[in-house]
CSV table of C-alpha atoms and ligand atoms in Angstrom, one decimal:
chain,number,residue,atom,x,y,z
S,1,UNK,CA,119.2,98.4,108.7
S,2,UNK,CA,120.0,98.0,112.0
S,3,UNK,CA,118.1,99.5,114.8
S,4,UNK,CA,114.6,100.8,114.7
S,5,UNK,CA,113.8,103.8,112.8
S,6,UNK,CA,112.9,107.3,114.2
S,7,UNK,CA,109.5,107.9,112.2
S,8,UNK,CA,107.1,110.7,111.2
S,9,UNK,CA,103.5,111.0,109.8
S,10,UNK,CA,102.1,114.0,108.5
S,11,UNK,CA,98.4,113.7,108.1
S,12,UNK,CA,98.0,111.3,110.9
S,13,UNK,CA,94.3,112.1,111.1
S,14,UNK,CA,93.5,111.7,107.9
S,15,UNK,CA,91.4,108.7,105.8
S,16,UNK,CA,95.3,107.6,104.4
S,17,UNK,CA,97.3,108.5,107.9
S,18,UNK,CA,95.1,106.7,110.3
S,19,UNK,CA,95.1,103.5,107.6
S,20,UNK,CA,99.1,103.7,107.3
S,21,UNK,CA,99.2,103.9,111.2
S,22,UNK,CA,97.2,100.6,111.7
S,23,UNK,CA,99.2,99.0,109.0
S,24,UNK,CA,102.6,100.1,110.6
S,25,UNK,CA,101.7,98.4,113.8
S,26,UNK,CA,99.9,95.6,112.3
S,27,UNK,CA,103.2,94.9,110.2
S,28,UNK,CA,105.3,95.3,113.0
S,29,UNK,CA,107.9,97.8,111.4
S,30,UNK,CA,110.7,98.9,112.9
S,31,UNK,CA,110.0,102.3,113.9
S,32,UNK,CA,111.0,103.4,117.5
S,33,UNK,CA,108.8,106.2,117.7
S,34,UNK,CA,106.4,107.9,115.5
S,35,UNK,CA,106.0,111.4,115.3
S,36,UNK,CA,102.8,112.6,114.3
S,37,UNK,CA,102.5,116.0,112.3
S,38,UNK,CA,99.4,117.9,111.7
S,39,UNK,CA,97.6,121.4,111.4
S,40,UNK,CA,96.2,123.4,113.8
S,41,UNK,CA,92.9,121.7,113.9
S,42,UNK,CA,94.5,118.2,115.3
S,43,UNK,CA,97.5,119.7,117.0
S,44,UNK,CA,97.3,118.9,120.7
S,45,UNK,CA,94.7,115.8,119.7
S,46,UNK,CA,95.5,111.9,121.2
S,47,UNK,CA,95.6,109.6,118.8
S,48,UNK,CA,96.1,105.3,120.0
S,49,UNK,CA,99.3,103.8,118.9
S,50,UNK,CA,100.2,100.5,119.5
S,51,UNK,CA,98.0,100.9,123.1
S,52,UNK,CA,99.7,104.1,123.7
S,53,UNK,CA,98.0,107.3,123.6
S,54,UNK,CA,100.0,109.5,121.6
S,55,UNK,CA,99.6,113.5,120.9
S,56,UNK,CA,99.6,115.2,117.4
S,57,UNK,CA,102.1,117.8,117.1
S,58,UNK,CA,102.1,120.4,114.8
S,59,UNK,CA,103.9,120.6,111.3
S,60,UNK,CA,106.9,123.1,111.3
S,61,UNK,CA,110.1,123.2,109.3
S,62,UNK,CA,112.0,121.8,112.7
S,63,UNK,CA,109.3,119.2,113.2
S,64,UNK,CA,111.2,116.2,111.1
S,65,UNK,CA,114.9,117.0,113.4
S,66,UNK,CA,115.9,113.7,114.1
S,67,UNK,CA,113.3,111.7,111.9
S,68,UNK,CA,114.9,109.1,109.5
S,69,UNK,CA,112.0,108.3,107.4
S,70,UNK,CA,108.6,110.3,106.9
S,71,UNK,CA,105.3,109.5,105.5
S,72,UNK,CA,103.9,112.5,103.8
S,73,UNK,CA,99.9,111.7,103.4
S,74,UNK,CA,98.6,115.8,103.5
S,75,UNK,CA,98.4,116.5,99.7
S,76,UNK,CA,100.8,118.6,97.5
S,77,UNK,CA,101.3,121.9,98.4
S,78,UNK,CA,102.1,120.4,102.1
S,79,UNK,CA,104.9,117.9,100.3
S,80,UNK,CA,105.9,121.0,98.0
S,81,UNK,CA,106.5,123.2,100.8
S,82,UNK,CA,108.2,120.6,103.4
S,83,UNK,CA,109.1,117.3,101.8
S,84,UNK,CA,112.3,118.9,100.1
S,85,UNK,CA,113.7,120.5,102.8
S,86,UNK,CA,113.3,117.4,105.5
S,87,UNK,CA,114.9,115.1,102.4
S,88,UNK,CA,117.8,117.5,102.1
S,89,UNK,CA,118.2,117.4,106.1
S,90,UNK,CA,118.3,113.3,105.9
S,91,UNK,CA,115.4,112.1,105.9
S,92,UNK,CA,113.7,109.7,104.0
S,93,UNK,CA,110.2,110.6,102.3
S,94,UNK,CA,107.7,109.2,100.9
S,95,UNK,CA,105.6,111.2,99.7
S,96,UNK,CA,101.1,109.7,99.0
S,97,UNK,CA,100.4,113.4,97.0
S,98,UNK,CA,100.8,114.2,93.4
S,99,UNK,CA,103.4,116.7,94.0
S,100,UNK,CA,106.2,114.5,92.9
S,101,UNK,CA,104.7,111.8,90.8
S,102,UNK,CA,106.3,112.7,87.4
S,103,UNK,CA,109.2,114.5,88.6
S,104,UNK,CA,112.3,112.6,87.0
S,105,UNK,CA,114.6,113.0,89.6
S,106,UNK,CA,111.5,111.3,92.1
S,107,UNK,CA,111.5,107.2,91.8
S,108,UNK,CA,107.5,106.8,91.4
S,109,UNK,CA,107.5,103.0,92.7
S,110,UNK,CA,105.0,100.6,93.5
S,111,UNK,CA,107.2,97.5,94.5
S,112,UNK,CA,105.5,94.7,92.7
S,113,UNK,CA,105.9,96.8,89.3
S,114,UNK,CA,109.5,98.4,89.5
S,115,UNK,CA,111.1,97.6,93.1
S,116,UNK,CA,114.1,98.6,91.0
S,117,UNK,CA,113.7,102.3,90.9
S,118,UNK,CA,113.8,102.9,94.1
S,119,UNK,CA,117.7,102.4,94.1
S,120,UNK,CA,117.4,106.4,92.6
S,121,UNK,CA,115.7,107.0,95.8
S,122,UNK,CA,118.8,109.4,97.2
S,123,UNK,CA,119.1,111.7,94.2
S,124,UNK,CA,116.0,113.8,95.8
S,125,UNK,CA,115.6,111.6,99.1
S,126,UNK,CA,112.2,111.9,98.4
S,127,UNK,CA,110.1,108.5,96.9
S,128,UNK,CA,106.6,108.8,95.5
S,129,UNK,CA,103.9,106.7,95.3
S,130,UNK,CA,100.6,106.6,92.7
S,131,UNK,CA,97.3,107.2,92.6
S,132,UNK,CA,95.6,104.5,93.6
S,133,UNK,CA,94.1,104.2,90.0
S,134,UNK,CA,97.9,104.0,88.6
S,135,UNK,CA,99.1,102.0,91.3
S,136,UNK,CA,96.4,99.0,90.5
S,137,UNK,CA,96.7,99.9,87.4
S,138,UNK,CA,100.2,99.4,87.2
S,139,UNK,CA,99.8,95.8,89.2
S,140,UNK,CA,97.9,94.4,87.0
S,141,UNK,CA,99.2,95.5,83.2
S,142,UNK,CA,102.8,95.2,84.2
S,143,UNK,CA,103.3,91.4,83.9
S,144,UNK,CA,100.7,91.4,80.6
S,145,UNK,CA,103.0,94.0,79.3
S,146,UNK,CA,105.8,91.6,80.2
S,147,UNK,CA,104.6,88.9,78.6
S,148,UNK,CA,102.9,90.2,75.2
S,149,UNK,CA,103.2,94.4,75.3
S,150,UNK,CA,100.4,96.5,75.7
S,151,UNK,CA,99.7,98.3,72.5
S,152,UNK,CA,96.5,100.7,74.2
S,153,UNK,CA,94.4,100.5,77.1
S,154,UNK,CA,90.8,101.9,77.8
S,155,UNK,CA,90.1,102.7,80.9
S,156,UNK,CA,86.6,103.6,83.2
S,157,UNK,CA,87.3,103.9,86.4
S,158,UNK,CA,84.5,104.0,89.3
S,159,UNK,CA,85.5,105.4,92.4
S,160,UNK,CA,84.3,105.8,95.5
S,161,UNK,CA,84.6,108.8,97.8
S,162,UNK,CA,87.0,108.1,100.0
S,163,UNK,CA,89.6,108.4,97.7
S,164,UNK,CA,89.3,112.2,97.3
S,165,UNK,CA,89.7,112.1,101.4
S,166,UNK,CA,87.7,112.6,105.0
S,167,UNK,CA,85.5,115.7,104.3
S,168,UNK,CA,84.3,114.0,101.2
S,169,UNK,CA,83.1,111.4,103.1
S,170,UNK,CA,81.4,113.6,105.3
S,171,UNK,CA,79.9,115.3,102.4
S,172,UNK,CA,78.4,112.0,101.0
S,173,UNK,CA,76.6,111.4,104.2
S,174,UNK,CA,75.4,114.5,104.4
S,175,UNK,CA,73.9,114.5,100.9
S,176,UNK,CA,72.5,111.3,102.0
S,177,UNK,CA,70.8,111.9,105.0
S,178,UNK,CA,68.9,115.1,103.1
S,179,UNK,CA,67.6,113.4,100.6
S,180,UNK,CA,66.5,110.6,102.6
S,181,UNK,CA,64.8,113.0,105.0
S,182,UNK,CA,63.5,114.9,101.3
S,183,UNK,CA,65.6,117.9,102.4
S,184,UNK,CA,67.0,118.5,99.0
S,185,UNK,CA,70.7,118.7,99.2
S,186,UNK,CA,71.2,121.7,101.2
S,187,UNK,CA,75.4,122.1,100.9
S,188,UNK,CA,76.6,121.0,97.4
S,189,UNK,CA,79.9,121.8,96.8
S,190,UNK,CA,82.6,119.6,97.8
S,191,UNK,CA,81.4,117.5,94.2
S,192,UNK,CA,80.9,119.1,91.1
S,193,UNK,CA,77.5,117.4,91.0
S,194,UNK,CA,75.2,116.1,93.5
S,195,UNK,CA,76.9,113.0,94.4
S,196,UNK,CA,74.8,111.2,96.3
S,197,UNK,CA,72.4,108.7,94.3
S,198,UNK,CA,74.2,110.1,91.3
S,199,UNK,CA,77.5,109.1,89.0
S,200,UNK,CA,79.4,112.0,88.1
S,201,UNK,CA,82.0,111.6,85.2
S,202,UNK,CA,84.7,114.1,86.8
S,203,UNK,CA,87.5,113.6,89.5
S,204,UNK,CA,89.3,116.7,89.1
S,205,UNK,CA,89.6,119.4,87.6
S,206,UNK,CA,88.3,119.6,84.0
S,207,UNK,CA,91.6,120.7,81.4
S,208,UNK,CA,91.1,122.3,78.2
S,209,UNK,CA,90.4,119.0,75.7
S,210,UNK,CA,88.3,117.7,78.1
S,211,UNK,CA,89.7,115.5,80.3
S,212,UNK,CA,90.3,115.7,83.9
S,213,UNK,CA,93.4,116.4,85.7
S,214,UNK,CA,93.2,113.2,87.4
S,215,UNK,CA,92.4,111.3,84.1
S,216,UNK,CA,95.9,113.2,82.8
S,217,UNK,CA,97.8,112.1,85.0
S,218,UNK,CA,97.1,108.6,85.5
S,219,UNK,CA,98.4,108.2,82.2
S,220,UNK,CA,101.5,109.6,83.0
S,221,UNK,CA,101.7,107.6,86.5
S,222,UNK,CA,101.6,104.3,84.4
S,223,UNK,CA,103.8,105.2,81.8
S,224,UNK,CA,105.8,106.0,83.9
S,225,UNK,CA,105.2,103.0,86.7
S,226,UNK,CA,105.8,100.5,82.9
S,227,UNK,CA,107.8,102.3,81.5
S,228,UNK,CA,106.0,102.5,78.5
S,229,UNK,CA,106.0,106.0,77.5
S,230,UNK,CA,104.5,106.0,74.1
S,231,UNK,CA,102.0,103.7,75.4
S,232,UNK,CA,98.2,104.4,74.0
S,233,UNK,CA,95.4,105.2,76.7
S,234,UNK,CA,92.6,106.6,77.8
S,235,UNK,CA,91.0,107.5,81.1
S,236,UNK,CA,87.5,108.0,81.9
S,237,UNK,CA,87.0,108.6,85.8
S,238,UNK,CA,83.4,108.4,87.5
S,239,UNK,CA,82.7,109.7,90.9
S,240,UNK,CA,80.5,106.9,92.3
S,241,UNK,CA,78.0,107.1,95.6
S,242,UNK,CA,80.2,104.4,97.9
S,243,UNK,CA,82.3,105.6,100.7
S,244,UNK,CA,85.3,103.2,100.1
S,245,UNK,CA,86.8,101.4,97.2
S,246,UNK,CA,87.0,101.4,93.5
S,247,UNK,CA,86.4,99.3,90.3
S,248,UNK,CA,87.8,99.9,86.8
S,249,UNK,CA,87.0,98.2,83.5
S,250,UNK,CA,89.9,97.8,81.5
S,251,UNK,CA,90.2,97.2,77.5
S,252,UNK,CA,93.2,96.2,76.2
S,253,UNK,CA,95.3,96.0,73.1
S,254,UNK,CA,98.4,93.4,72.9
S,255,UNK,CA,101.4,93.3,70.9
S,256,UNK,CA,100.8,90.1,70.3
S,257,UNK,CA,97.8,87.7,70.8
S,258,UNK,CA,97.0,86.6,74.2
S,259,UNK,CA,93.9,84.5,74.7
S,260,UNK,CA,91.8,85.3,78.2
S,261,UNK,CA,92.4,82.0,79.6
S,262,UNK,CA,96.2,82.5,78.9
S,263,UNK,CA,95.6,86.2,80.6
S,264,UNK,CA,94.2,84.8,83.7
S,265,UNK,CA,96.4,81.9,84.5
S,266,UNK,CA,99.2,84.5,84.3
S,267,UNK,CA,97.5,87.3,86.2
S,268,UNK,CA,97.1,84.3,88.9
S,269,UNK,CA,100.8,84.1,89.4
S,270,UNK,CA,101.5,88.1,89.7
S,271,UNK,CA,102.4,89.5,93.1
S,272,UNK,CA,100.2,91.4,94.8
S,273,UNK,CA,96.9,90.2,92.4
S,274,UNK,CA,93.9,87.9,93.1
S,275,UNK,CA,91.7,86.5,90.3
S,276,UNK,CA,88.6,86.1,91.2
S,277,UNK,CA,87.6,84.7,87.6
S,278,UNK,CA,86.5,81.1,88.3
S,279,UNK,CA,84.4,79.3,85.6
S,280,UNK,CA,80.8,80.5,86.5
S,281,UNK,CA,81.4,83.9,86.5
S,282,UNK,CA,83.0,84.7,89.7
S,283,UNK,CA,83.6,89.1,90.1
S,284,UNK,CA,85.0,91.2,93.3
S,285,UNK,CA,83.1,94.4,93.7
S,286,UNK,CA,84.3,97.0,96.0
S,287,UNK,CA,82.5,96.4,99.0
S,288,UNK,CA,83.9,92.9,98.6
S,289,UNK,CA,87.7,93.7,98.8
S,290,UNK,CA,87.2,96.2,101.6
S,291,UNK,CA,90.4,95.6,103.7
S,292,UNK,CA,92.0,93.8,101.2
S,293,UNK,CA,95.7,94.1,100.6
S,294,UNK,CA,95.6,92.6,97.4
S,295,UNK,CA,94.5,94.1,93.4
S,296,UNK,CA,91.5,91.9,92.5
S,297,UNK,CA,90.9,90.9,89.0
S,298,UNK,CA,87.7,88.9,87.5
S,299,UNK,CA,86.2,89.2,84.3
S,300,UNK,CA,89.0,88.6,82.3
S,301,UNK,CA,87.3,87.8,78.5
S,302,UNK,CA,88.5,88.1,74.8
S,303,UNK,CA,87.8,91.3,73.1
S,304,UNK,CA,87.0,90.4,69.4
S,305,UNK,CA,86.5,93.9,68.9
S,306,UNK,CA,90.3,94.7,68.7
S,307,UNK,CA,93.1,93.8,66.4
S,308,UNK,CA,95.0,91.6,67.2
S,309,UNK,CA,91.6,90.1,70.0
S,310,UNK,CA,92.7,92.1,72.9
S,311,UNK,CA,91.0,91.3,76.7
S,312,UNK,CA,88.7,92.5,78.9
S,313,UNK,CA,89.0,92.8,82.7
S,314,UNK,CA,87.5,94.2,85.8
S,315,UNK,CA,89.6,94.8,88.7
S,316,UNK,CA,88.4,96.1,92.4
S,317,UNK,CA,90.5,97.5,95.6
S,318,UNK,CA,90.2,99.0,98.4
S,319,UNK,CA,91.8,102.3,97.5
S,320,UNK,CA,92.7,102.7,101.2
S,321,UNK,CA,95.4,99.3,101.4
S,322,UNK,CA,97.0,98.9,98.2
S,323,UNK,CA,96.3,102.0,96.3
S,324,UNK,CA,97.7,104.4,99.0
S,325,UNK,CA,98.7,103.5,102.8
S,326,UNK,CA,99.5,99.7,101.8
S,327,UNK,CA,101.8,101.1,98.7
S,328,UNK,CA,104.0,103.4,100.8
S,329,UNK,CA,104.5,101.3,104.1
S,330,UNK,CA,105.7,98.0,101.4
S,331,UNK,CA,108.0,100.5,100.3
S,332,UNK,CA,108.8,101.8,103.8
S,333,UNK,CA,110.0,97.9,104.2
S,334,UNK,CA,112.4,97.8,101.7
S,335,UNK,CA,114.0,101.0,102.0
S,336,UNK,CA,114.3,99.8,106.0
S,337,UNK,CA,115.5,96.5,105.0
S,338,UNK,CA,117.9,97.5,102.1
S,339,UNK,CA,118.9,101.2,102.1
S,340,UNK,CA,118.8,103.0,105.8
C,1,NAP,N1,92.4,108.8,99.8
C,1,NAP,C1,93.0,108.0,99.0
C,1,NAP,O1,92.4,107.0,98.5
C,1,NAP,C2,94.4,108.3,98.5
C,1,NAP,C3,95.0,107.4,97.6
C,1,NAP,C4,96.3,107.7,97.2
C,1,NAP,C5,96.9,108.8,97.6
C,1,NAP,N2,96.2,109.7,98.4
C,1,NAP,C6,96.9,110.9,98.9
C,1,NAP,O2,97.2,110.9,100.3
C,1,NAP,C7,97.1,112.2,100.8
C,1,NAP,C8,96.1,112.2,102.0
C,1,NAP,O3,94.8,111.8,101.5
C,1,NAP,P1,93.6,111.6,102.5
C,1,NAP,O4,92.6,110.9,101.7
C,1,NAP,O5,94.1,111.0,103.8
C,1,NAP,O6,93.1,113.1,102.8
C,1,NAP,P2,92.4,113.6,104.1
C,1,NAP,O7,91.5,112.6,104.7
C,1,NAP,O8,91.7,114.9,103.7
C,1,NAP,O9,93.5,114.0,105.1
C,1,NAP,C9,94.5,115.0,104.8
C,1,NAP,C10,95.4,115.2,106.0
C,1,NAP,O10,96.3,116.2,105.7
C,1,NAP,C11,96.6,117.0,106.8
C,1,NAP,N3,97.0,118.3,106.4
C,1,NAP,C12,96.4,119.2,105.5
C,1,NAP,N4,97.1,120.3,105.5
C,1,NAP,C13,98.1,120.2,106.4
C,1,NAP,C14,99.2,121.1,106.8
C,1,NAP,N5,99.3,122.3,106.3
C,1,NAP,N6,100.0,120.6,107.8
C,1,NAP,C15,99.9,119.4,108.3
C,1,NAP,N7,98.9,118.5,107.9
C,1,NAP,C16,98.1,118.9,107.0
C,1,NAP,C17,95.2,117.1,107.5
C,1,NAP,O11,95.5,117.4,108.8
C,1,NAP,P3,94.4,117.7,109.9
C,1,NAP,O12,93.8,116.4,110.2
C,1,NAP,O13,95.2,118.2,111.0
C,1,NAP,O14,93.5,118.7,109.3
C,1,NAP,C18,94.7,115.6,107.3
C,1,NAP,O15,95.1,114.8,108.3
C,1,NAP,C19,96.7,113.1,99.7
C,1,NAP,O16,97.9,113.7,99.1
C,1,NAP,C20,96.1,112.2,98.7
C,1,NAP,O17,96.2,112.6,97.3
C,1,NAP,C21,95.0,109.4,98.9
């Protein structure tokens, strides 16, 4: 890579797009310019970049002439419907949604996990990145399943609602401020279930079987991440009452024995983890790791209960950094640095 990068950003105003544009000028990357893509609703709206005011244009087939690299963060059906045809005029996508995610010609690649596969990145042009449950996920089981294999994992994950995007935010205040002013919650819907002051065991859409479709396919997301695709697990995914973060507790089985302290020394060393397990109990909680860049582990015990003693663990992030806007602009780097 030479010069600087002609860039693009659809979703700009969005919880991931506004992160991912703070991180690109915080990291200093090498774009030139940045073109910013949106709906009608933002079109024609001034967003700061880098001290400059900058207008939101709107998203059309033409809008990526030119662009060598684009950010998709605007769900699936927007990916579906423009990522493939910007990728097959030359540029470079990554795509945040779950349109691509277990596509096998699409390198799914969190950098600290399998930095390798995005070699395959030209096949499609297109690169996509996790969940932010798979991507911390894959963080923190990829150098235990180097070291001993991973057998099964059990999985409850609490997340917060910024990770299902801006208006659910908006609809967590809202529920909030009602019941606080004993309104009753006058506008369910963006939830299954109330979610304020409540913990609702669904993030997506419930499948025949009775899991989510989330819960689905974070399991294929980190088989796929590990490359592990016979590998045992089970999802359990909780809606929780915070605006930003998430917490999983994670049960695993080994292929062979690996004692907790063992566990943590090695999850010390990992990129992109950090343990928060000191003797006397230490723990990260959401609210903790808010604008963290790092996966944050604590809690790492023995689990007698499995055969052979498998381990316990809690992780936290801030679903925001690592788990979506962090992920994609570390992989913005290397494809900068090694492959434009
Ligand atoms: N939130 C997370 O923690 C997280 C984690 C990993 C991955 N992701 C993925 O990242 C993506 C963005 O999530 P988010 O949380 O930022 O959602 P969000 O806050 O709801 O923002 C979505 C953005 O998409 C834009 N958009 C929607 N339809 C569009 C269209 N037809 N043309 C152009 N822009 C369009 C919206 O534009 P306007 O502003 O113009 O309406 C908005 O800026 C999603 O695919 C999500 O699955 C999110």
């Amino acid at each position: 890579m030479g010069a600087e990068l002609t860039v693009a950003v659809v979703g700009p105003a969005g919880l991931v797009g506004r992160e991912l544009l703070e991180l690109l000028e915080q990291r200093q990357f090498p774009a030139g310019s940045i073109r910013l893509l949106g709906t009608l609703r933002t079109a024609g709206a001034e967003v700061e970049l880098a001290g400059r005011k900058e207008k939101i244009a709107l998203l059309t087939p033409q809008a990526f002439d030119g662009v060598e690299l684009a950010f998709f963060a605007a769900g699936p059906s927007v990916a579906g419907e423009h990522a493939p045809r910007a990728a097959a005029a030359g540029t470079a996508v990554i795509d945040l949604s779950s349109r691509f995610r277990l596509d096998p010609e699409v390198p799914l690649v969190v950098p600290e996990v399998n930095v390798g596969k995005l070699g395959d990145w030209r096949e499609r042009g297109i690169i996509a990145s996790p969940s932010s449950t798979a991507t911390a996920l894959g963080v923190v089981l990829g150098p235990l399943a180097a070291k001993v294999g991973l057998r099964r994992v059990v999985v409850s994950t609490y997340q917060g609602v910024a990770s299902a995007g801006r208006r659910a935010m908006g609809a967590l205040s809202r529920e909030t401020v009602d019941l606080l002013n004993a309104r009753g919650v006058r506008r369910p819907g963006r939830f299954p279930r109330r979610i304020a002051f409540n913990c609702v065991p669904q993030v997506g859409a419930l499948e025949p079987g009775g899991s989510t479709t989330h819960e689905l396919l974070v399991v294929e997301e980190v088989r796929r991440l590990l490359d592990l695709p016979g590998l045992g697990m089970s999802v359990t995914a909780v809606r929780v009452p915070i605006f930003f973060g998430a917490a999983f507790c994670v049960n695993l089985e080994t292929e062979s024995p690996l004692a907790a302290a063992e566990a943590a020394v090695l999850l010390r060393e990992a990129p992109g983890i950090l343990l928060e397990d000191e003797s006397g109990g230490g723990y990260p909680t959401p609210v903790e790791v808010a604008g963290s860049d790092a996966i944050h582990v604590g809690r790492v015990r023995d689990d007698a209960s499995a055969e052979p003693p498998g381990l316990t663990l809690w992780i936290a992030l801030d679903t925001m950094r690592k788990g979506a806007a962090l992920n994609v602009v570390q992989i913005a780097e290397i494809l900068a640095r090694d492959h434009l």
